[in-house]
XYZ file of C-alpha atoms in Angstrom:
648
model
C -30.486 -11.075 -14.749
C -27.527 -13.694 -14.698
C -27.682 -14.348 -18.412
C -24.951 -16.995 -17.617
C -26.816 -19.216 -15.765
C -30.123 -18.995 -17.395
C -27.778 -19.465 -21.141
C -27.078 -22.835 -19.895
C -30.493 -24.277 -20.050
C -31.150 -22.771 -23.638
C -30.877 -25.888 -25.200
C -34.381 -27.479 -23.245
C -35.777 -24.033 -24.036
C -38.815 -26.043 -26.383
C -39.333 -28.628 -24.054
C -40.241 -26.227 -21.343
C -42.256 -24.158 -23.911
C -44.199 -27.833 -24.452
C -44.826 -28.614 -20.930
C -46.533 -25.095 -19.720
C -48.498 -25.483 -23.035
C -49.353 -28.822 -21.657
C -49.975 -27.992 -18.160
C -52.382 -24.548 -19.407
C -54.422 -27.303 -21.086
C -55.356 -28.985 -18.347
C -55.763 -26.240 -15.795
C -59.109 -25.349 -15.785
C -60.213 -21.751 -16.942
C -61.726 -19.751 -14.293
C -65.325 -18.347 -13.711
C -66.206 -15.263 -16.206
C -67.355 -12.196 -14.132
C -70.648 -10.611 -14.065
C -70.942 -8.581 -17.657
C -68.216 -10.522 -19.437
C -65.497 -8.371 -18.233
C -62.126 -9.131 -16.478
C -61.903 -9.433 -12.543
C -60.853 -6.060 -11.688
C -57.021 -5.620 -9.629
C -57.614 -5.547 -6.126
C -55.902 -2.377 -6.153
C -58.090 -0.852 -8.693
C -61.530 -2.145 -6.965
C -60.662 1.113 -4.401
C -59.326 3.422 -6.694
C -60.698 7.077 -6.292
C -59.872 8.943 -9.396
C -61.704 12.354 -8.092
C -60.143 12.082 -4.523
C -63.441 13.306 -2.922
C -64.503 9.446 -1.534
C -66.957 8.912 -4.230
C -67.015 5.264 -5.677
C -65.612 4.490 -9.100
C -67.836 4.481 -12.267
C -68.893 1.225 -13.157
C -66.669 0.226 -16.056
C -68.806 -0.057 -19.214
C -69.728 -3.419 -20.492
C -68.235 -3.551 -23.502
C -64.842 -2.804 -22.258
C -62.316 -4.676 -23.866
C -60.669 -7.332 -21.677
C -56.732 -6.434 -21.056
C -54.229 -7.779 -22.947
C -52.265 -10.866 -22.398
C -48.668 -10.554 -20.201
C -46.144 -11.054 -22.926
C -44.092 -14.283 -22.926
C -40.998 -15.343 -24.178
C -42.844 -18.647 -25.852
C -42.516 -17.676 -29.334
C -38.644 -16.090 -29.362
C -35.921 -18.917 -31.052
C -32.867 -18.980 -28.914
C -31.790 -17.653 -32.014
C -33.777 -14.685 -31.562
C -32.474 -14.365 -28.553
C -29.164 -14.457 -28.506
C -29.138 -12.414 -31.625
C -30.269 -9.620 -29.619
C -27.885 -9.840 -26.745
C -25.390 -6.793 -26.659
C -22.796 -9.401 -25.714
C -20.249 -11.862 -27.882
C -22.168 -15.296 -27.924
C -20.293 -18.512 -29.828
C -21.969 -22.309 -29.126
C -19.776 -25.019 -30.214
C -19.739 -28.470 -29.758
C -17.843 -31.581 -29.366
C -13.952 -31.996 -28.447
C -12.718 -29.961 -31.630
C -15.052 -27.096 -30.317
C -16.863 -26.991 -33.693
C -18.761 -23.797 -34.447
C -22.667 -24.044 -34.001
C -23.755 -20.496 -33.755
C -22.289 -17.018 -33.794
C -24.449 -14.236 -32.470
C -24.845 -10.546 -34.431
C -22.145 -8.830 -31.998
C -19.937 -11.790 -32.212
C -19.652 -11.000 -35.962
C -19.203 -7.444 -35.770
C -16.185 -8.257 -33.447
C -14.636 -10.693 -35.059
C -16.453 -11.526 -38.536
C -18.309 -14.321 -39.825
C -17.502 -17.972 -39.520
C -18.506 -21.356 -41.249
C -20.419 -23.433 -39.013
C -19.126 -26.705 -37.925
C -15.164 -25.448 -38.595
C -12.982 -26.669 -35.568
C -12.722 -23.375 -33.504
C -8.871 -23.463 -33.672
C -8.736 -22.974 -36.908
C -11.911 -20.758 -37.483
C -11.371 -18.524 -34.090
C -8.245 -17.545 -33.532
C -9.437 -15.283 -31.156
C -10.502 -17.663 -28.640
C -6.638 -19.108 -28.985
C -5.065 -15.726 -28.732
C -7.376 -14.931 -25.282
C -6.823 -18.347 -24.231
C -9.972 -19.700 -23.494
C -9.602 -22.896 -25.848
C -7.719 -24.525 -22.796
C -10.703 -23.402 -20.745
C -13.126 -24.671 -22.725
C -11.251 -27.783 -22.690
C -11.883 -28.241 -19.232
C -15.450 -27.195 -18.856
C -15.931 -30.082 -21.987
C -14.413 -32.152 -19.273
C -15.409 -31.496 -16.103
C -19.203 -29.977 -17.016
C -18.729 -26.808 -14.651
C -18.849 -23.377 -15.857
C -15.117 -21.075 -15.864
C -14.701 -17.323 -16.032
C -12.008 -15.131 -16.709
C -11.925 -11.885 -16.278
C -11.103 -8.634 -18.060
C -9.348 -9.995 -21.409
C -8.165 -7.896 -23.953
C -9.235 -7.400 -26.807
C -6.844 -5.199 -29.421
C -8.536 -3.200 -32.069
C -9.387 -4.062 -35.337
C -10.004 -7.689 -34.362
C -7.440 -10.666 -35.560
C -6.638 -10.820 -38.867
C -9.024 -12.347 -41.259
C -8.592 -16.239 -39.876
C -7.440 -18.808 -42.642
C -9.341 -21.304 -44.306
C -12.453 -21.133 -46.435
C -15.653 -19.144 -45.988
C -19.080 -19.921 -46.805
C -20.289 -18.015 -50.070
C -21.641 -14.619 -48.683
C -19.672 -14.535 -44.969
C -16.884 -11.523 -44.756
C -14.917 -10.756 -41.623
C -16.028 -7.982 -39.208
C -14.912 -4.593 -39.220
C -13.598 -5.166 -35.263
C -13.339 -2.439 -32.739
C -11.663 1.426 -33.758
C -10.384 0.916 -30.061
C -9.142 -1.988 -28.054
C -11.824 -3.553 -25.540
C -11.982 -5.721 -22.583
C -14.478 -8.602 -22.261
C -14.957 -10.555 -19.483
C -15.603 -14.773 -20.809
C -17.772 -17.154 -19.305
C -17.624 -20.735 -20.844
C -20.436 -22.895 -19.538
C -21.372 -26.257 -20.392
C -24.042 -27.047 -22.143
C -26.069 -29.852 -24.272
C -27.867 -29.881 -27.430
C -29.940 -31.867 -29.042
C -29.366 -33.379 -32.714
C -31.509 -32.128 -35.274
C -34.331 -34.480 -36.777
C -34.228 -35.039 -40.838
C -37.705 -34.516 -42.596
C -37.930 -37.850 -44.578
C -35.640 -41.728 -43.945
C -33.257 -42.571 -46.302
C -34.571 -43.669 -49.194
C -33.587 -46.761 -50.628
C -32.168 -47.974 -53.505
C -34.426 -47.907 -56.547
C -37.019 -45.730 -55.331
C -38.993 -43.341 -57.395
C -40.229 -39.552 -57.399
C -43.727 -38.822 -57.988
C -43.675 -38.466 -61.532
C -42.362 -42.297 -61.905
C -38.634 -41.248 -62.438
C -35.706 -42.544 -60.207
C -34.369 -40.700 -57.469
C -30.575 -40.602 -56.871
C -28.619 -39.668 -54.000
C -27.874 -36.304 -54.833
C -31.665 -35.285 -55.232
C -32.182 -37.036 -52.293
C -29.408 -35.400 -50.097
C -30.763 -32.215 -51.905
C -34.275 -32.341 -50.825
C -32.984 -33.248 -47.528
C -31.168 -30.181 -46.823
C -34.100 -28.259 -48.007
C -36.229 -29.712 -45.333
C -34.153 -28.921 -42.525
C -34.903 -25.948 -40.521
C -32.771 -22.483 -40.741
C -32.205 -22.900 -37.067
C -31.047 -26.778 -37.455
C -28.343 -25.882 -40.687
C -25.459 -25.357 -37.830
C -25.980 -28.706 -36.821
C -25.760 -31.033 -39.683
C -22.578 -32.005 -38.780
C -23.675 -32.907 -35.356
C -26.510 -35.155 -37.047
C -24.655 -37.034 -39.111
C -21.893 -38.171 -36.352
C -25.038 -38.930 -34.165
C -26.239 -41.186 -36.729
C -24.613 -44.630 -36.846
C -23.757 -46.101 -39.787
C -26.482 -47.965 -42.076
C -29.200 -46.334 -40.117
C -32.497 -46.039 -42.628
C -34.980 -44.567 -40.184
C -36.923 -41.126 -40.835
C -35.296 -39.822 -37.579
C -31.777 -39.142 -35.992
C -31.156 -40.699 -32.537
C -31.897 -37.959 -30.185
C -28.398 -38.258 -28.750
C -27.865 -35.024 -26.519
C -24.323 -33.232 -28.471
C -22.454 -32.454 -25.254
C -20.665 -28.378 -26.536
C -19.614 -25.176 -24.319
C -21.418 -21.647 -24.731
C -18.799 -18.734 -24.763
C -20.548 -15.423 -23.121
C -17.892 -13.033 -23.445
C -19.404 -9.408 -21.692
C -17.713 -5.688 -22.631
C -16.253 -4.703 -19.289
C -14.367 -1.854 -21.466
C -15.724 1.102 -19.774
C -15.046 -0.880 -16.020
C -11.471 -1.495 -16.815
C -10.956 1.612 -17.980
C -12.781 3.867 -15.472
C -10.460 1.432 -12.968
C -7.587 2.215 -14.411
C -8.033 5.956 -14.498
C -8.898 5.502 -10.948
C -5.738 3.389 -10.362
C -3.650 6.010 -12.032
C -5.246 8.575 -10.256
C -4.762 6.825 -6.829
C -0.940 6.131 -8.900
C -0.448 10.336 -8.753
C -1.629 10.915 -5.009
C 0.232 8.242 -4.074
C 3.486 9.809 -5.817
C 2.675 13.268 -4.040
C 2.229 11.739 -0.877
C 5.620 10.187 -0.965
C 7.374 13.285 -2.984
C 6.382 15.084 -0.006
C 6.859 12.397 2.612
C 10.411 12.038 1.652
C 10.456 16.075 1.289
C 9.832 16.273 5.017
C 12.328 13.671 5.996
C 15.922 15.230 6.351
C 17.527 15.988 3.096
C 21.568 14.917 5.072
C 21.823 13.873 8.639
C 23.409 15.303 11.085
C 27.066 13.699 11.668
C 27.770 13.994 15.553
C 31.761 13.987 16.500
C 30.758 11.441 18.820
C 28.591 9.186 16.599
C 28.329 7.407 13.156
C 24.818 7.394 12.483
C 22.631 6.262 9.240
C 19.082 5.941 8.940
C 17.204 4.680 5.822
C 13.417 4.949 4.913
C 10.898 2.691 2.529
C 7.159 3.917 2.094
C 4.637 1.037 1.605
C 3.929 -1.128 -1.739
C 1.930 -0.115 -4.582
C -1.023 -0.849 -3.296
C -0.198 0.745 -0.036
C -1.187 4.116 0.998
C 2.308 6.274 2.448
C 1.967 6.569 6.129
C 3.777 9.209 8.515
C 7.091 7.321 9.590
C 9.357 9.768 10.477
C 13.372 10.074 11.590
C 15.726 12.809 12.452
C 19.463 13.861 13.996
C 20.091 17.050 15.761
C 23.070 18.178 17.361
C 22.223 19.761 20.786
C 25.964 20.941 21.412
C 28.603 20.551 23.791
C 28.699 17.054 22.026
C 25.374 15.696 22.649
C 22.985 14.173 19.996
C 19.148 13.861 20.012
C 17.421 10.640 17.947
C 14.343 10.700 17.131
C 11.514 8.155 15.102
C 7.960 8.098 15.163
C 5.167 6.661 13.383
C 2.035 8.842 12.665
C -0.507 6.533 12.448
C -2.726 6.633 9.486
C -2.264 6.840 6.066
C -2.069 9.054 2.667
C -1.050 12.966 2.389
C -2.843 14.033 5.660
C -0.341 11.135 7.927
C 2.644 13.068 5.799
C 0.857 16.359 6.979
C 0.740 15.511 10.529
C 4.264 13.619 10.518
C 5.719 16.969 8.990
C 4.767 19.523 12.035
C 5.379 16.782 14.562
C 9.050 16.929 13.339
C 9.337 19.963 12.978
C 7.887 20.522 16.931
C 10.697 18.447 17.941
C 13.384 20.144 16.268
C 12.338 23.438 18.204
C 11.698 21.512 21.290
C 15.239 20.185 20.878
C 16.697 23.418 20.867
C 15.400 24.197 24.280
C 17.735 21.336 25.422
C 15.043 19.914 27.234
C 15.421 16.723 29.296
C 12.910 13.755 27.012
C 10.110 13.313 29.040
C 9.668 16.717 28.984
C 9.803 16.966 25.579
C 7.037 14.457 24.675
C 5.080 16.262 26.803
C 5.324 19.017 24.566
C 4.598 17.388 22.082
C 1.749 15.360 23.440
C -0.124 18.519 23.381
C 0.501 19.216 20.199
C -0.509 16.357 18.889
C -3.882 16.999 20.000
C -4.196 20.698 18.274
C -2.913 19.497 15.487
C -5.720 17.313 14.618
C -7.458 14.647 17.779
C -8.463 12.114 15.798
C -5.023 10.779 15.328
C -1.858 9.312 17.788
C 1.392 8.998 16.901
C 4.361 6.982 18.408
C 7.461 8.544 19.337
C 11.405 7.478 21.053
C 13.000 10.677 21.790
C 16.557 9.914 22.943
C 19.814 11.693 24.147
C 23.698 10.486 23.737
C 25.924 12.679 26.064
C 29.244 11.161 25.434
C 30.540 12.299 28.970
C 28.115 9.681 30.256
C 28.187 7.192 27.857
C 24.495 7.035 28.324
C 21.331 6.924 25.858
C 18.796 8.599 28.134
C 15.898 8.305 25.980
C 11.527 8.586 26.761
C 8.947 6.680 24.801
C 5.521 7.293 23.656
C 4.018 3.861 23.047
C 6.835 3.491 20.534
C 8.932 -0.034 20.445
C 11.896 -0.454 22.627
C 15.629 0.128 21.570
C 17.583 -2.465 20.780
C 21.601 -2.232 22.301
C 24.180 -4.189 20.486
C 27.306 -4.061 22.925
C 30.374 -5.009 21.547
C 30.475 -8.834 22.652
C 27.142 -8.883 20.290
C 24.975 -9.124 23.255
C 21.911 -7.294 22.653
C 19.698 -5.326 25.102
C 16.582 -4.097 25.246
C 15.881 -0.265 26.726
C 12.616 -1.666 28.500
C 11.780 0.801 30.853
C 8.271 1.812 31.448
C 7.351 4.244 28.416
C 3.750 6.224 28.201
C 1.029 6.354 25.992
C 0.975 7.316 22.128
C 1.130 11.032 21.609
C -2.379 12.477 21.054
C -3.809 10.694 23.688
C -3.289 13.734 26.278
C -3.369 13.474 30.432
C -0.239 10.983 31.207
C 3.206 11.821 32.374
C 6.015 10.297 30.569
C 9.034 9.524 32.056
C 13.015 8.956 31.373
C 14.837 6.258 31.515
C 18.730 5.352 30.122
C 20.415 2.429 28.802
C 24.088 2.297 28.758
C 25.909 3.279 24.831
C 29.731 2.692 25.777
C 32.523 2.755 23.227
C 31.763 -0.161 20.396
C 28.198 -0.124 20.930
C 25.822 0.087 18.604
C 21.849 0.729 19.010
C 18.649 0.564 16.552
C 15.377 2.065 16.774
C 12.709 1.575 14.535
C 9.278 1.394 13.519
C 6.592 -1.054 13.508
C 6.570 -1.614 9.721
C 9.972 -3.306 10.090
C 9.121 -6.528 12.881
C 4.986 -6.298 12.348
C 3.449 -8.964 10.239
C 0.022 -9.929 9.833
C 0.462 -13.259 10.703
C 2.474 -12.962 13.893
C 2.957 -11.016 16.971
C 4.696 -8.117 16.899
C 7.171 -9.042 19.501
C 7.835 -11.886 17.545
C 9.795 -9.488 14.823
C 11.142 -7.863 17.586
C 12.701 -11.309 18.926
C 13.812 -11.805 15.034
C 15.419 -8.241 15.283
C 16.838 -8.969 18.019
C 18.906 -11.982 16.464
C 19.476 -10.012 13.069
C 21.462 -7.496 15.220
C 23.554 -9.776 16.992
C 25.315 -10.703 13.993
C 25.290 -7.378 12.413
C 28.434 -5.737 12.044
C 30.234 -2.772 9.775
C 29.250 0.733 9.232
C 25.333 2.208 10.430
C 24.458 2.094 6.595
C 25.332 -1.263 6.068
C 23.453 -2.860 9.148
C 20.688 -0.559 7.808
C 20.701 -2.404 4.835
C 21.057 -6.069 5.831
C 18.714 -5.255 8.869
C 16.350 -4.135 5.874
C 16.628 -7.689 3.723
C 17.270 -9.927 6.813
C 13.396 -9.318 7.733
C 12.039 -9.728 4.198
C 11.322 -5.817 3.626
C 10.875 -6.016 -0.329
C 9.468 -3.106 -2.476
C 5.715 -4.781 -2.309
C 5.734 -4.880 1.574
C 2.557 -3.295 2.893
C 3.747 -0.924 5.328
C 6.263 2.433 5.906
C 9.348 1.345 7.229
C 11.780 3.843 9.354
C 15.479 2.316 10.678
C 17.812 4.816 11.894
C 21.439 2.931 13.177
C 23.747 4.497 15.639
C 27.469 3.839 16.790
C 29.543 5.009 19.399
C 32.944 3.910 17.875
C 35.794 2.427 20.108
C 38.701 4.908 19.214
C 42.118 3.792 19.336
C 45.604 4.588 17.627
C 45.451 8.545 15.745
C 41.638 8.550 15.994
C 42.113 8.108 19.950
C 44.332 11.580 20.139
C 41.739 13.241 18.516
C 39.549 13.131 20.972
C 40.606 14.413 25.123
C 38.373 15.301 28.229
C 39.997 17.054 30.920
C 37.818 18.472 34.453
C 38.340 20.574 37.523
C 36.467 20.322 40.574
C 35.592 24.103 41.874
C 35.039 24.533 45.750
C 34.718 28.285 45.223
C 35.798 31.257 47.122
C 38.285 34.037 45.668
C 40.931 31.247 44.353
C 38.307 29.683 42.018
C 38.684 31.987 39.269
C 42.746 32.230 38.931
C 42.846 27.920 39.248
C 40.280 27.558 36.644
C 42.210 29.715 33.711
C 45.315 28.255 35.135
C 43.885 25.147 34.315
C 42.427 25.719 30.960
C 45.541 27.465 29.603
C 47.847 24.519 30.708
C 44.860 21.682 29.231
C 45.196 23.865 26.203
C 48.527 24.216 25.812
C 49.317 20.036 25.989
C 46.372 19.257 23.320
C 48.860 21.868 20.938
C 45.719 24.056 19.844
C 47.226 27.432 18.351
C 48.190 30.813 20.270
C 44.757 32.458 19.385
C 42.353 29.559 20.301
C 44.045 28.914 23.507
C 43.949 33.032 24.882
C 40.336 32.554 23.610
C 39.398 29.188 25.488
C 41.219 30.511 28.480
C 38.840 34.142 27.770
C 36.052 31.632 28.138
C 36.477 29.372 30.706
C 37.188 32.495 32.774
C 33.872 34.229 31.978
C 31.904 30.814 32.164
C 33.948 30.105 35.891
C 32.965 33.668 36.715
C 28.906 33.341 36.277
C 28.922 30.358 37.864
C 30.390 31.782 40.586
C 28.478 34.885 40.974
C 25.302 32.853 40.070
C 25.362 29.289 41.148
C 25.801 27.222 43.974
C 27.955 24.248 44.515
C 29.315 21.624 43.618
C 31.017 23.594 40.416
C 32.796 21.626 37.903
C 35.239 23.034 34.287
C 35.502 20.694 32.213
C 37.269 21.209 28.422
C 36.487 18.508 25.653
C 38.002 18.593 22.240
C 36.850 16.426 19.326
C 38.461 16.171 15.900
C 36.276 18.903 14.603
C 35.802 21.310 17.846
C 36.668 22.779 21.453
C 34.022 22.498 23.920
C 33.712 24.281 27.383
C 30.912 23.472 30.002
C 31.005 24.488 33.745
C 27.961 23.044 35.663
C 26.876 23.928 39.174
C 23.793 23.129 41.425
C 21.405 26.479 41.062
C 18.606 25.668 38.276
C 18.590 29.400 37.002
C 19.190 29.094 33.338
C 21.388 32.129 32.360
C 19.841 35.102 29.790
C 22.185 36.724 26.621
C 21.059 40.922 27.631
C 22.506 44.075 26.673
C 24.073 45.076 29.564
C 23.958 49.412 29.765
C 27.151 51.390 29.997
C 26.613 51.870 34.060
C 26.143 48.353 34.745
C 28.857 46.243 36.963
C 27.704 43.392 35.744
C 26.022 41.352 32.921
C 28.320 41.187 29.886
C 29.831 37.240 30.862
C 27.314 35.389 29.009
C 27.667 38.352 25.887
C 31.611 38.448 25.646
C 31.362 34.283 25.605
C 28.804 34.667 22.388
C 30.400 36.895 20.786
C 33.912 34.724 20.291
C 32.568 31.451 20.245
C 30.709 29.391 17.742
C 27.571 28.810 19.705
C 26.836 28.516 23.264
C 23.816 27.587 25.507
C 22.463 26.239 28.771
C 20.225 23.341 30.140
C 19.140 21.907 32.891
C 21.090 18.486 34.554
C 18.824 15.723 35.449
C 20.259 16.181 39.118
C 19.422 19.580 39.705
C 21.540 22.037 38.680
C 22.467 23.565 35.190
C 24.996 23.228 32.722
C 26.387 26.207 30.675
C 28.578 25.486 27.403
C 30.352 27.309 24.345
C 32.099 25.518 21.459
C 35.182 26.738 19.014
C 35.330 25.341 15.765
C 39.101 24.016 15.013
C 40.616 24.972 12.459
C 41.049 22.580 9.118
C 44.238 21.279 8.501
């Protein structure tokens, strides 16, 4: 039952009472049945109490007739509200003067005079700030709410003022509660006096004079418990000089304040709030626990990536980033989006990276590695997709070759501040299963700079999601300075605050235009290899002379020169042509790579003491750093072995 709504016709409560009193008087009684008793129910005229189809036994005649439905015609609102398990105050007029306080109401917050001005006499209502509200419902006659208000324990302090002879304040609540207030509008009626003024001069029965105070005296007798609340309200709706036996009926225009315990709601919320609070913190703990800890610096690159889960009220999702070196100077980027939400996106986001970072080490071309992972996807659990931009920097190519899966597009800042899009055709969302993906590249020359993303940082509600692309777009024109700090303004620039709704990945890369020292640092040198018997001898001619002019120390060069030749010499025994050396050297390492055009990836095997051959690729692992082999997007292969220079 809305007790609200039904409260604010209490004060017509007789009237109604009057008028169905009225109405029963007139409606004429029906017929008697046969015997004097009561028509039977229509459901009991084919009751079977024995359940074998024999008819009911007449009822006997002398039954007594059923008794009468219940009605609430002789409860007193007073009686009513008294009983309500809820904080009920009725006051009246534009000082909110006290009418009635209910039996919880008391408990709560003590007793109160009637007809004291509720700011002084309930400094509760001040302190939960409904007097303001009731000011308004006075005014505009429509009901307010307001929802969940404290209420500390103990209750306010005793509230100043006198007290009528007998009242004490309540006890108040051994905890705090919450109440939820509803101040509707309502109108009473002024109560009636017993007996007109008397005037001047007249007489009791016994012959002697009455005088105003035995008059005002038996006048207050007369009055109804129910009607004491209001004598204040009678005598304002009086006007002056009136001598009649009865006040003017003048409806008192007041506000009823419902206030209902919500305590065990707000609480049970808020233990589900902080529960949702501690999943939330493990999702993210282990979010951010499956992001890398440090990236990856290439030699080539300056890279920076940044990540932001969701707002409060957001569940974490499974935005993901990651750097790995491939060797021989080549870098793989990576970002996806798992989509979803909570622990099991984190889950899912975890063993996709980690997929990738073992998918990586095959130094496989993209496409080929979001196939991979395409299937995986769908072991892992089929319900849910992810997106995915798996790209390659080789700096001998200056090239980002790069495959999508349903992810956004790369953004290319070139130096001029001209900014690209890599907008090649990309394939489906991982998960989805059945579709080739394919490569494409975008040019990454010295002073560029690229960004890629998820969809957290350009998607709105609001807009299309090529519109915050577009807005990107001009945010990284103008960006400048180091990966972190474009991170960072690319962050604020689109209005990514702490409350925003979504995950947001940005990982910011730069291929840095060397010049001055930094430019001496870093060499390529390459020899074109027809073959035959001179190959060999030219190509550690070569490397020892490339060696010698970049000033690298007596033991790295006779072990460069070792490697080249070993390299030069699988190749040729091996491969097929075309054949190319070709010696790098970075600030931090020496890198050797001969490529030719036969696909056969070469195998690390112990080679037994009568073999010929078979100890190349295990002399060239044993004094270098690392080495490997992968396949060139024109046919052919690529092997490579890196020394680490020393510090100075």
């Amino acid at each position: 039952m809305n007790f609200t709504r039904w409260s604010a016709r209490l004060p017509r409560t007789q009237r109604r009472t009057a008028a169905r009193a009225d109405r029963g008087a007139r409606r004429p009684k029906p017929p008697a049945a046969a015997g004097g008793g009561s028509v039977p129910a229509a459901r009991g005229e084919h009751a079977d109490p024995s359940g074998r189809g024999e008819p009911p036994a007449a009822a006997p005649s002398d039954a007594a007739p059923p008794a009468a439905v219940p009605t609430l015609d002789g409860l007193s609102v007073h009686d009513l509200l008294s009983q309500v398990p809820a904080l009920v105050a009725v006051v009246y007029g534009p000082e909110h003067r006290i009418a009635y306080l209910n039996d919880t109401y008391v408990e709560v917050f003590g007793s109160r005079a009637p007809g004291t001005p509720a700011r002084q006499a309930l400094p509760e209502l001040r302190e939960l700030g409904l007097l303001p509200l009731m000011d308004q419902v006075l005014r505009s006659g429509k009901p307010r709410t307001v929802k969940s208000r404290r209420v500390p324990a103990g209750g306010p302090a005793t509230p100043p003022g006198p007290r009528r002879e007998g009242t004490a304040p309540g006890p108040g609540r051994s905890r705090h509660g919450y109440y939820t207030f509803t101040c509707s509008p309502i109108e009473m009626a002024a109560p009636r006096a017993v007996a007109p003024a008397e005037p001047a001069g007249e007489r009791a029965v016994d012959g002697s004079p009455v005088d105003g105070a035995s008059r005002e005296a038996a006048l207050r007798k007369a009055v109804t418990t129910e009607a004491v609340a209001m004598e204040t309200v009678a005598t304002e709706a009086v006007a002056p000089g009136t001598t009649t036996g009865t006040v003017a009926a003048e409806p008192v225009r007041g506000v009823l304040v419902f206030g209902a315990d919500v305590t065990d709601q707000v609480e049970s919320a808020e233990r589900l709030r902080a529960s949702e609070r501690l999943q939330r913190e493990a999702a993210v703990t282990l979010q951010r626990s499956l992001l890398p800890q440090g990236l990856e610096q290439p030699d080539d690159l300056r890279v920076a990536a940044t990540y932001q889960p969701g707002g409060t009220e957001a569940a974490v999702g499974g935005d993901w980033y990651d750097v790995i070196t491939l060797g021989a100077g080549r870098t793989a980027l990576v970002i996806g989006d798992v989509m979803g939400r909570g622990v099991r996106a984190a889950a899912v986001m975890g063993q996709l990276r980690t997929a990738v970072r073992a998918y990586a080490r095959l130094d496989l071309p993209p496409h080929e590695v979001l196939q991979l992972l395409d299937g995986l996807a769908s072991e892992i659990d089929p319900h849910q997709i992810a997106t995915c931009v798996y790209a390659v920097h080789d700096p001998n190519e200056n090239r980002l070759v790069y495959a999508s899966a349903g992810h956004l597009p790369i953004l290319v800042r070139d130096p001029d501040g001209t900014v690209r899009r890599a907008s090649e055709p990309t394939g489906p969302p991982l998960g989805t299963g059945g579709w080739l993906h394919t490569t494409g590249s975008v040019q990454l020359g010295p002073g560029a700079s690229a960004v890629l993303y998820t969809d957290g940082l350009v998607e709105r509600r609001d807009k299309d999601i090529y519109d915050g692309v577009a807005a990107l777009e001009r945010v990284f024109a103008g960006a400048t300075g180091s990966p972190q700090v474009m991170c960072d303004r690319l962050i604020r620039a689109l209005g990514i605050t702490a409350e925003h709704d979504d995950d947001v990945a940005v990982l910011v890369l730069q291929h840095p235009a060397r010049t001055g020292h930094d430019a001496e640092l870093f060499h390529n040198a390459a020899l074109e290899l027809l073959g035959g018997v001179e190959a060999a001898p030219r190509a550690r001619a070569f490397a020892s002379g490339v060696l010698a002019s970049w000033r690298f120390p007596m033991e790295l060069r006779d072990l460069g020169v070792l490697a080249a030749s070993e390299l030069v010499a699988n190749s040729l025994q091996h491969g097929t042509p075309p054949m190319r050396l070709r010696l790098r050297r970075t600030d931090r390492r020496l890198i050797i790579e001969v490529t030719d055009g036969d696909e056969h990836l070469p195998r690390r095997r112990r080679a037994e003491p009568v073999d010929e051959a078979g100890r190349g690729i295990s002399i060239v692992a044993t004094i270098a750093s690392s080495w490997g082999s992968r396949r060139t997007p024109g046919g052919g292969k690529a092997v490579w072995c890196e020394f680490a220079l020393p510090a100075d």
